[in-house]
Coordinates of C-alpha atoms in Angstrom, one line a residue:
X1 CA 11.5 22.5 -15.0
X2 CA 8.7 25.2 -14.1
X3 CA 4.4 24.4 -15.0
X4 CA 3.1 25.9 -17.7
X5 CA 1.2 29.2 -17.4
X6 CA -2.1 27.8 -18.0
X7 CA -2.2 25.2 -15.3
X8 CA -5.3 22.9 -17.5
X9 CA -6.6 21.7 -13.7
X10 CA -7.8 26.0 -14.3
X11 CA -9.0 25.3 -17.7
X12 CA -10.0 21.6 -18.5
X13 CA -12.8 20.4 -18.8
X14 CA -13.5 18.5 -14.8
X15 CA -15.5 15.2 -15.5
X16 CA -11.9 14.6 -17.4
X17 CA -9.8 16.2 -14.2
X18 CA -11.6 14.2 -11.4
X19 CA -11.1 11.0 -13.3
X20 CA -7.7 12.0 -14.1
X21 CA -6.7 12.7 -10.8
X22 CA -9.4 9.9 -8.7
X23 CA -9.0 6.7 -10.7
X24 CA -5.4 7.0 -10.3
X25 CA -6.5 7.2 -6.3
X26 CA -8.9 5.5 -6.1
X27 CA -6.3 2.4 -7.6
X28 CA -3.9 3.6 -4.5
X29 CA -6.5 3.1 -2.0
X30 CA -7.5 0.1 -3.1
X31 CA -3.6 -1.1 -3.0
X32 CA -3.4 -0.8 0.6
X33 CA -7.6 -1.8 0.4
X34 CA -5.6 -4.6 -1.0
X35 CA -2.8 -5.9 1.6
X36 CA -5.4 -6.5 4.4
X37 CA -7.7 -8.4 2.3
X38 CA -4.5 -10.5 0.4
X39 CA -3.1 -10.6 4.4
X40 CA -6.9 -11.6 5.5
X41 CA -7.3 -14.1 2.5
X42 CA -4.4 -16.6 3.0
X43 CA -3.9 -16.3 6.7
X44 CA -7.7 -17.8 6.9
X45 CA -7.2 -20.0 4.6
X46 CA -3.6 -21.4 6.8
X47 CA -4.1 -20.5 10.4
X48 CA -7.8 -20.2 10.6
X49 CA -10.3 -18.3 12.9
X50 CA -8.0 -16.9 15.4
X51 CA -5.5 -16.1 12.4
X52 CA -7.7 -13.5 11.5
X53 CA -8.4 -12.4 14.4
X54 CA -5.1 -11.1 14.9
X55 CA -4.6 -9.3 11.6
X56 CA -7.8 -7.1 13.1
X57 CA -5.4 -6.6 16.5
X58 CA -3.2 -5.5 14.1
X59 CA -5.2 -2.9 12.5
X60 CA -4.7 0.2 14.2
X61 CA -1.4 0.2 13.6
X62 CA -1.5 -0.3 9.5
X63 CA -4.4 2.7 10.5
X64 CA -1.9 4.8 12.2
X65 CA 0.6 4.7 9.5
X66 CA -2.2 5.8 6.8
X67 CA -3.1 8.7 9.5
X68 CA 0.7 9.8 9.0
X69 CA 0.6 9.4 5.6
X70 CA -2.4 11.4 5.0
X71 CA -1.5 14.4 7.7
X72 CA 1.3 14.8 5.3
X73 CA 0.4 13.7 2.0
X74 CA -2.8 15.6 1.4
X75 CA -1.4 18.5 4.4
X76 CA 1.8 18.7 1.7
X77 CA 0.1 18.3 -1.8
X78 CA -3.0 20.8 -0.6
X79 CA -0.2 24.1 0.1
X80 CA 1.0 22.8 -2.8
X81 CA -2.0 23.1 -5.3
X82 CA -2.8 26.0 -2.9
X83 CA 0.3 28.5 -4.0
X84 CA 0.3 27.2 -7.4
X85 CA -2.3 28.7 -8.0
X86 CA -1.4 31.9 -6.7
X87 CA 1.2 31.9 -8.7
X88 CA 3.8 30.9 -5.7
X89 CA 6.6 28.6 -7.1
X90 CA 8.9 28.9 -4.8
X91 CA 7.0 28.6 -1.7
X92 CA 5.1 25.5 -3.0
X93 CA 8.6 23.3 -3.2
X94 CA 9.1 24.8 0.2
X95 CA 6.1 22.2 1.2
X96 CA 6.6 19.5 -1.1
X97 CA 10.4 18.9 0.6
X98 CA 9.1 19.2 4.4
X99 CA 6.2 17.2 3.6
X100 CA 9.3 14.0 3.0
X101 CA 11.2 15.1 6.1
X102 CA 7.8 14.8 7.7
X103 CA 7.0 11.3 5.8
X104 CA 9.9 9.0 6.9
X105 CA 10.5 11.3 9.9
X106 CA 7.5 10.0 11.5
X107 CA 7.6 6.6 9.3
X108 CA 10.5 5.6 11.2
X109 CA 9.8 7.2 14.9
X110 CA 6.0 5.2 14.3
X111 CA 8.4 1.6 14.0
X112 CA 10.5 1.9 17.0
X113 CA 7.7 2.6 19.3
X114 CA 5.3 0.3 18.2
X115 CA 8.3 -2.8 19.0
X116 CA 8.9 -1.3 21.6
X117 CA 5.6 -1.3 23.0
X118 CA 4.5 -4.3 21.0
X119 CA 2.8 -6.5 24.1
X120 CA 0.7 -4.1 25.4
X121 CA 0.3 -2.9 22.8
X122 CA -1.5 -5.5 21.1
X123 CA -3.5 -6.5 24.1
X124 CA -4.6 -3.6 24.2
X125 CA -6.0 -3.3 21.5
X126 CA -7.9 -5.9 22.8
X127 CA -6.2 -9.5 21.8
X128 CA -7.6 -12.5 23.6
X129 CA -4.5 -14.9 25.6
X130 CA -5.6 -17.4 22.7
X131 CA -5.2 -15.0 19.7
X132 CA -2.3 -12.7 21.2
X133 CA 0.5 -15.0 20.0
X134 CA -0.1 -14.7 16.7
X135 CA -0.7 -10.9 16.7
X136 CA 2.6 -10.9 18.2
X137 CA 4.0 -12.2 14.9
X138 CA 2.0 -10.6 13.0
X139 CA 3.2 -7.3 14.1
X140 CA 6.5 -7.4 14.7
X141 CA 7.9 -8.2 11.1
X142 CA 4.9 -5.2 10.0
X143 CA 7.3 -2.7 11.9
X144 CA 9.9 -2.8 10.0
X145 CA 8.0 -1.9 6.9
X146 CA 5.5 1.2 8.6
X147 CA 8.6 3.7 7.0
X148 CA 8.3 2.6 3.5
X149 CA 4.0 3.0 4.1
X150 CA 3.7 6.0 5.2
X151 CA 6.6 7.9 2.4
X152 CA 5.0 4.8 -0.4
X153 CA 1.0 6.6 1.1
X154 CA 1.5 10.1 1.7
X155 CA 3.9 10.9 -1.6
X156 CA 2.5 9.2 -3.9
X157 CA -0.3 11.9 -3.0
X158 CA 2.9 14.6 -3.5
X159 CA 3.1 12.5 -6.6
X160 CA -0.6 13.1 -8.3
X161 CA -0.2 16.4 -7.6
X162 CA 3.2 17.3 -9.1
X163 CA 0.4 16.2 -12.1
X164 CA 1.8 12.5 -12.7
X165 CA -1.5 10.4 -11.7
X166 CA -0.4 7.5 -13.4
X167 CA 3.5 6.9 -11.7
X168 CA 1.3 7.4 -8.1
X169 CA -0.4 4.5 -9.4
X170 CA 2.0 2.0 -10.9
X171 CA 3.9 2.5 -7.7
X172 CA 1.4 1.5 -5.3
X173 CA 0.2 -1.4 -8.1
X174 CA 3.8 -2.4 -8.1
X175 CA 3.9 -3.1 -4.2
X176 CA 0.5 -5.5 -4.4
X177 CA 1.4 -7.3 -7.1
X178 CA 4.5 -8.2 -5.3
X179 CA 2.8 -8.7 -1.9
X180 CA 0.0 -10.8 -3.6
X181 CA 2.8 -12.8 -6.0
X182 CA 4.7 -13.5 -2.5
X183 CA 1.6 -14.1 -0.1
X184 CA 1.7 -17.5 -1.0
X185 CA 5.1 -18.7 -1.4
X186 CA 5.9 -18.2 1.7
X187 CA 2.7 -19.0 3.9
X188 CA 2.0 -22.6 1.8
X189 CA 5.2 -23.3 -0.2
X190 CA 7.5 -21.9 2.4
X191 CA 5.6 -23.1 5.6
X192 CA 5.8 -20.2 7.3
X193 CA 2.5 -19.2 8.4
X194 CA 1.4 -15.6 9.2
X195 CA 5.2 -14.7 9.6
X196 CA 5.3 -15.8 5.7
X197 CA 1.6 -13.1 5.0
X198 CA 3.1 -10.5 6.8
X199 CA 6.6 -11.0 5.4
X200 CA 5.3 -10.1 1.7
X201 CA 3.2 -6.8 2.6
X202 CA 6.9 -6.0 4.5
X203 CA 8.6 -6.8 1.2
X204 CA 5.7 -4.4 -1.2
X205 CA 5.8 -2.1 0.9
X206 CA 9.4 -0.9 0.5
X207 CA 9.2 -1.5 -3.6
X208 CA 6.6 1.1 -3.7
X209 CA 8.0 3.2 -1.0
X210 CA 11.9 3.0 -3.1
X211 CA 9.3 4.0 -6.4
X212 CA 7.8 7.1 -4.4
X213 CA 11.4 7.8 -3.1
X214 CA 12.7 8.3 -6.8
X215 CA 10.4 10.5 -8.3
X216 CA 10.6 12.3 -5.5
X217 CA 14.1 13.1 -6.5
X218 CA 13.0 14.6 -9.5
X219 CA 10.1 16.5 -9.1
X220 CA 7.9 18.3 -12.4
X221 CA 6.6 21.7 -11.7
X222 CA 9.2 22.7 -9.5
X223 CA 12.5 22.5 -8.4
X224 CA 13.5 21.0 -5.6
X225 CA 16.3 21.7 -3.4
X226 CA 18.3 20.4 -1.1
X227 CA 17.1 22.5 1.2
X228 CA 13.6 22.3 0.4
X229 CA 13.6 19.4 3.5
X230 CA 15.1 21.4 5.9
X231 CA 11.9 21.0 8.6
X232 CA 10.5 24.5 9.5
X233 CA 8.1 25.1 12.2
X234 CA 5.7 27.6 10.0
X235 CA 5.4 24.8 7.4
X236 CA 5.0 22.4 9.6
X237 CA 2.3 23.4 11.2
X238 CA 0.4 24.6 7.6
X239 CA 1.0 20.6 6.5
X240 CA -0.3 20.0 9.4
X241 CA -3.0 22.2 9.5
X242 CA -4.7 20.9 6.3
X243 CA -3.7 17.4 6.6
X244 CA -5.8 17.0 10.1
X245 CA -9.2 16.7 8.7
X246 CA -8.5 13.8 6.7
X247 CA -5.5 12.1 9.5
X248 CA -7.8 13.0 12.1
X249 CA -10.9 10.9 10.4
X250 CA -8.0 7.7 10.6
X251 CA -7.1 8.3 14.3
X252 CA -11.1 7.8 14.8
X253 CA -10.6 5.0 12.9
X254 CA -8.2 3.8 14.5
X255 CA -9.4 4.4 18.2
X256 CA -12.8 3.4 17.3
X257 CA -11.3 0.2 16.1
X258 CA -9.1 -0.5 19.4
X259 CA -13.3 0.6 21.0
X260 CA -14.8 -2.1 19.1
X261 CA -12.1 -4.8 19.5
X262 CA -12.5 -5.4 23.2
X263 CA -16.8 -4.3 23.5
X264 CA -16.9 -6.9 21.2
X265 CA -14.9 -9.3 22.9
X266 CA -16.3 -7.9 26.1
X267 CA -20.2 -8.7 25.8
X268 CA -19.2 -11.3 22.9
X269 CA -18.3 -13.4 25.6
X270 CA -21.7 -13.5 27.6
X271 CA -23.2 -13.7 24.0
X272 CA -23.7 -17.0 22.4
X273 CA -21.3 -16.2 20.4
X274 CA -18.0 -15.6 22.9
X275 CA -14.6 -14.0 22.1
X276 CA -13.1 -14.5 19.0
X277 CA -16.5 -15.1 16.4
X278 CA -16.9 -11.5 17.0
X279 CA -13.5 -10.2 17.1
X280 CA -13.0 -12.3 13.4
X281 CA -16.2 -11.7 11.8
X282 CA -15.4 -8.0 12.5
X283 CA -12.3 -7.5 11.5
X284 CA -13.0 -8.8 7.9
X285 CA -16.2 -7.1 7.3
X286 CA -13.3 -4.0 7.9
X287 CA -11.6 -4.3 5.6
X288 CA -14.9 -6.1 3.2
X289 CA -15.8 -2.5 3.3
X290 CA -12.6 -1.4 3.7
X291 CA -13.0 -1.9 -0.3
X292 CA -15.5 0.3 -1.6
X293 CA -14.2 3.1 1.2
X294 CA -10.6 2.9 -0.6
X295 CA -13.3 4.5 -3.6
X296 CA -14.3 6.7 -1.9
X297 CA -11.5 8.6 -0.2
X298 CA -9.7 7.9 -3.4
X299 CA -12.2 10.1 -5.0
X300 CA -12.7 12.9 -2.1
X301 CA -8.5 12.9 -3.1
X302 CA -8.8 12.9 -6.6
X303 CA -10.9 16.1 -5.6
X304 CA -8.4 17.7 -3.5
X305 CA -5.9 19.1 -6.0
X306 CA -8.8 20.2 -8.3
X307 CA -11.0 22.4 -6.2
X308 CA -7.6 23.1 -4.2
X309 CA -6.4 24.8 -7.7
X310 CA -9.2 25.9 -8.3
X311 CA -10.4 27.6 -4.9
X312 CA -7.1 29.7 -4.5
X313 CA -7.9 30.9 -8.7
X314 CA -10.7 32.2 -7.6
X315 CA -13.0 30.7 -9.9
X316 CA -15.5 29.2 -7.2
X317 CA -18.0 27.7 -10.3
X318 CA -15.3 25.4 -10.9
X319 CA -14.7 24.0 -7.2
X320 CA -18.4 23.1 -6.8
X321 CA -19.0 21.1 -10.3
X322 CA -16.0 19.0 -8.8
X323 CA -17.8 18.8 -5.9
X324 CA -20.7 17.5 -6.7
X325 CA -19.4 15.9 -9.1
X326 CA -17.8 13.6 -6.8
X327 CA -20.5 14.1 -4.5
X328 CA -23.3 11.8 -7.3
X329 CA -19.9 9.2 -8.2
X330 CA -19.1 8.5 -4.5
X331 CA -23.5 7.7 -3.6
X332 CA -23.4 6.0 -6.7
X333 CA -20.7 3.4 -5.3
X334 CA -22.1 3.2 -1.7
X335 CA -25.6 2.4 -2.5
X336 CA -23.9 -0.7 -4.5
X337 CA -21.6 -1.3 -1.5
X338 CA -24.5 -1.5 0.6
X339 CA -26.4 -4.0 -2.0
X340 CA -23.6 -5.8 -1.9
X341 CA -23.4 -6.2 2.0
X342 CA -27.4 -6.6 2.1
X343 CA -27.2 -9.4 -0.7
X344 CA -24.8 -11.2 -0.1
X345 CA -22.7 -11.3 3.6
X346 CA -22.6 -15.5 3.5
X347 CA -20.7 -15.8 1.1
X348 CA -18.2 -12.5 0.8
X349 CA -17.5 -13.4 4.9
X350 CA -17.2 -17.3 3.5
X351 CA -14.4 -16.3 0.9
X352 CA -11.6 -16.0 4.1
X353 CA -12.2 -19.0 5.4
X354 CA -14.8 -21.4 7.0
X355 CA -16.0 -21.6 9.9
X356 CA -19.1 -23.1 12.2
X357 CA -22.9 -21.6 12.4
X358 CA -22.5 -18.9 14.3
X359 CA -19.9 -17.6 12.9
X360 CA -21.3 -17.9 9.8
X361 CA -24.2 -15.8 12.0
X362 CA -22.7 -13.0 13.8
X363 CA -21.2 -12.2 10.4
X364 CA -25.1 -12.2 8.2
X365 CA -26.1 -10.1 11.8
X366 CA -23.3 -7.3 11.2
X367 CA -23.3 -6.9 7.6
X368 CA -27.2 -6.3 7.9
X369 CA -27.3 -3.7 11.0
X370 CA -23.5 -2.3 11.4
X371 CA -23.1 -1.3 7.2
X372 CA -27.1 -0.5 6.6
X373 CA -26.6 3.3 5.9
X374 CA -23.3 1.6 3.9
X375 CA -25.5 3.9 1.5
X376 CA -24.9 7.3 3.2
X377 CA -21.5 6.5 3.8
X378 CA -19.9 9.0 0.8
X379 CA -21.3 11.8 1.7
X380 CA -19.1 12.6 4.9
X381 CA -15.3 12.1 4.2
X382 CA -15.2 13.0 0.4
X383 CA -17.1 16.8 2.3
X384 CA -14.5 16.8 5.2
X385 CA -12.2 16.9 2.2
X386 CA -13.4 19.1 0.4
X387 CA -13.0 21.3 2.9
X388 CA -10.0 20.8 3.4
X389 CA -8.3 21.1 0.2
X390 CA -10.1 25.0 -0.2
X391 CA -8.1 25.9 3.4
X392 CA -10.5 25.4 6.2
X393 CA -9.2 23.2 8.1
X394 CA -11.2 23.4 10.9
X395 CA -14.8 22.5 9.2
X396 CA -12.7 19.5 7.9
X397 CA -11.6 18.1 11.4
X398 CA -14.5 18.9 11.9
X399 CA -16.5 16.3 9.8
X400 CA -13.8 14.1 9.9
X401 CA -14.4 12.9 13.4
X402 CA -18.5 13.3 13.0
X403 CA -18.9 9.4 12.6
X404 CA -16.5 8.0 14.2
X405 CA -15.3 10.2 17.3
X406 CA -18.5 12.2 18.3
X407 CA -21.3 9.4 17.4
X408 CA -19.6 6.4 16.9
X409 CA -17.7 5.9 19.7
X410 CA -20.3 6.8 22.3
X411 CA -22.9 4.8 21.3
X412 CA -20.4 1.7 21.0
X413 CA -20.1 2.2 24.7
X414 CA -23.6 3.2 26.1
X415 CA -25.8 1.1 23.1
X416 CA -24.8 -2.3 24.5
X417 CA -25.5 -1.1 27.8
X418 CA -29.0 -1.6 27.1
X419 CA -29.1 -4.4 23.9
X420 CA -25.3 -6.4 24.5
X421 CA -23.1 -6.8 21.2
X422 CA -26.1 -6.0 19.1
X423 CA -26.1 -2.5 20.7
X424 CA -22.4 -2.2 18.8
X425 CA -24.5 -2.9 15.6
X426 CA -27.3 -0.5 16.0
X427 CA -23.9 2.3 16.8
X428 CA -22.9 1.8 13.1
X429 CA -25.9 2.3 11.7
X430 CA -27.3 5.0 13.8
X431 CA -23.6 6.8 13.0
X432 CA -23.9 7.1 9.9
X433 CA -26.5 8.9 9.2
X434 CA -26.3 11.7 11.5
X435 CA -22.6 12.5 10.8
X436 CA -24.2 12.6 6.9
X437 CA -27.0 14.8 7.8
X438 CA -24.2 17.0 9.2
X439 CA -22.3 17.0 6.3
X440 CA -24.9 16.9 4.3
X441 CA -25.9 20.4 5.5
X442 CA -22.9 21.7 5.6
X443 CA -21.7 21.3 1.9
X444 CA -24.9 23.2 1.4
X445 CA -23.8 25.8 3.2
X446 CA -20.8 25.9 1.6
X447 CA -21.9 25.5 -2.2
X448 CA -24.3 29.0 -0.4
X449 CA -21.2 30.7 0.2
X450 CA -19.3 30.8 -3.0
X451 CA -22.1 31.1 -4.6
X452 CA -22.3 34.8 -3.4
X453 CA -18.8 35.4 -3.7
X454 CA -19.4 34.6 -7.3
X455 CA -22.4 36.8 -7.6
X456 CA -20.5 39.7 -6.4
X457 CA -17.9 39.9 -8.2
X458 CA -20.2 39.5 -11.3
X459 CA -21.4 42.8 -9.5
X460 CA -18.3 44.0 -9.1
X461 CA -17.3 43.7 -13.1
X462 CA -20.6 45.3 -13.8
X463 CA -20.5 48.2 -12.0
X464 CA -16.8 48.3 -13.5
X465 CA -18.3 48.0 -17.2

């Protein structure tokens, strides 16, 4: 099938389009967060604090999967929508095909490398002697699902770009529901503990990946041929360029996770909390924060096809409108999350199992201080994806690196030297604020540039008339 002459991305109401594309994307991202939350809940209730700490140690590998899914999924979708907006349908199809090959290939390679070097990776990610055995069990099983997880997360973006956001949502929801059903069965009924939780997760990921693969065989808007799957350096480079901002943001999160884990265990050992309490609490809080952040990332992904198509079609007014609308909705979500984190920290942490008074005290302080600037956190990822969507990959990459690498990572290293484990908490709120201010400035400057282009086009039309 071929796309209609009038593509709805360039003509339909922006509010309706953002709803149609962002909602499935949000749900897809929430499903990814739900995998972690479900694991965390059942492991916390069965294994306890050490199991919670183990899932935190294993989290960087899952983050790499998300990063690769976004790299080739967002990159492929952005190039596809830009080419479609410019009327180049055959060329658009080649980007979808190459993106599929990159998603599958990277998943297989990551699984093999992770299994070979699993123990040193877990140690490098911050596992203590007590936590290591749990982390190895959990991660060795999880690695088997990496090819399907990457295909599901990245492929769902391609499905949305093809105009099937509801099917994309169904793929992710099906896997999550299977995980939710199998987790208590494997953990409590079968008595498999942490291995059972990991097994349930992998089975859900396999089902989601296979559903995405089934759709990609019959794309709607362009006719995919086997030759489109053959990788070329030029297309791989363009896909990587436009997916780099989203990918780097996830890799930055991974680097910070590793640094944070090691910093918490090091300075925790010198505090009243010990090494394991900070490691377990930070892992739970990170995954809870992922629920909120899934909404923000889902919004930014919903913005992508709308902004890409209209920028390619030179409809700058619609590009500005969808960017501003996404920022407003993201900020509202951020304020709600901020209120929850500040008002109910003990209730949130208690949902994932019991702990000592020191356990609860550290969790409350971490929520209150590290996440104090949550109300600003939507601005940076939305702006980063916005620049990627309009083909300005360099700006998108710069913004994607600001919070995690440019600001947070140095602060995690420096501030604890002066304030001990509390320095980690101050680092989080400071980095959030600085990244938001820079994103606001860059976004405002880009809006001014597009408005000047609109004005120039209007003047040219008037002079021609």
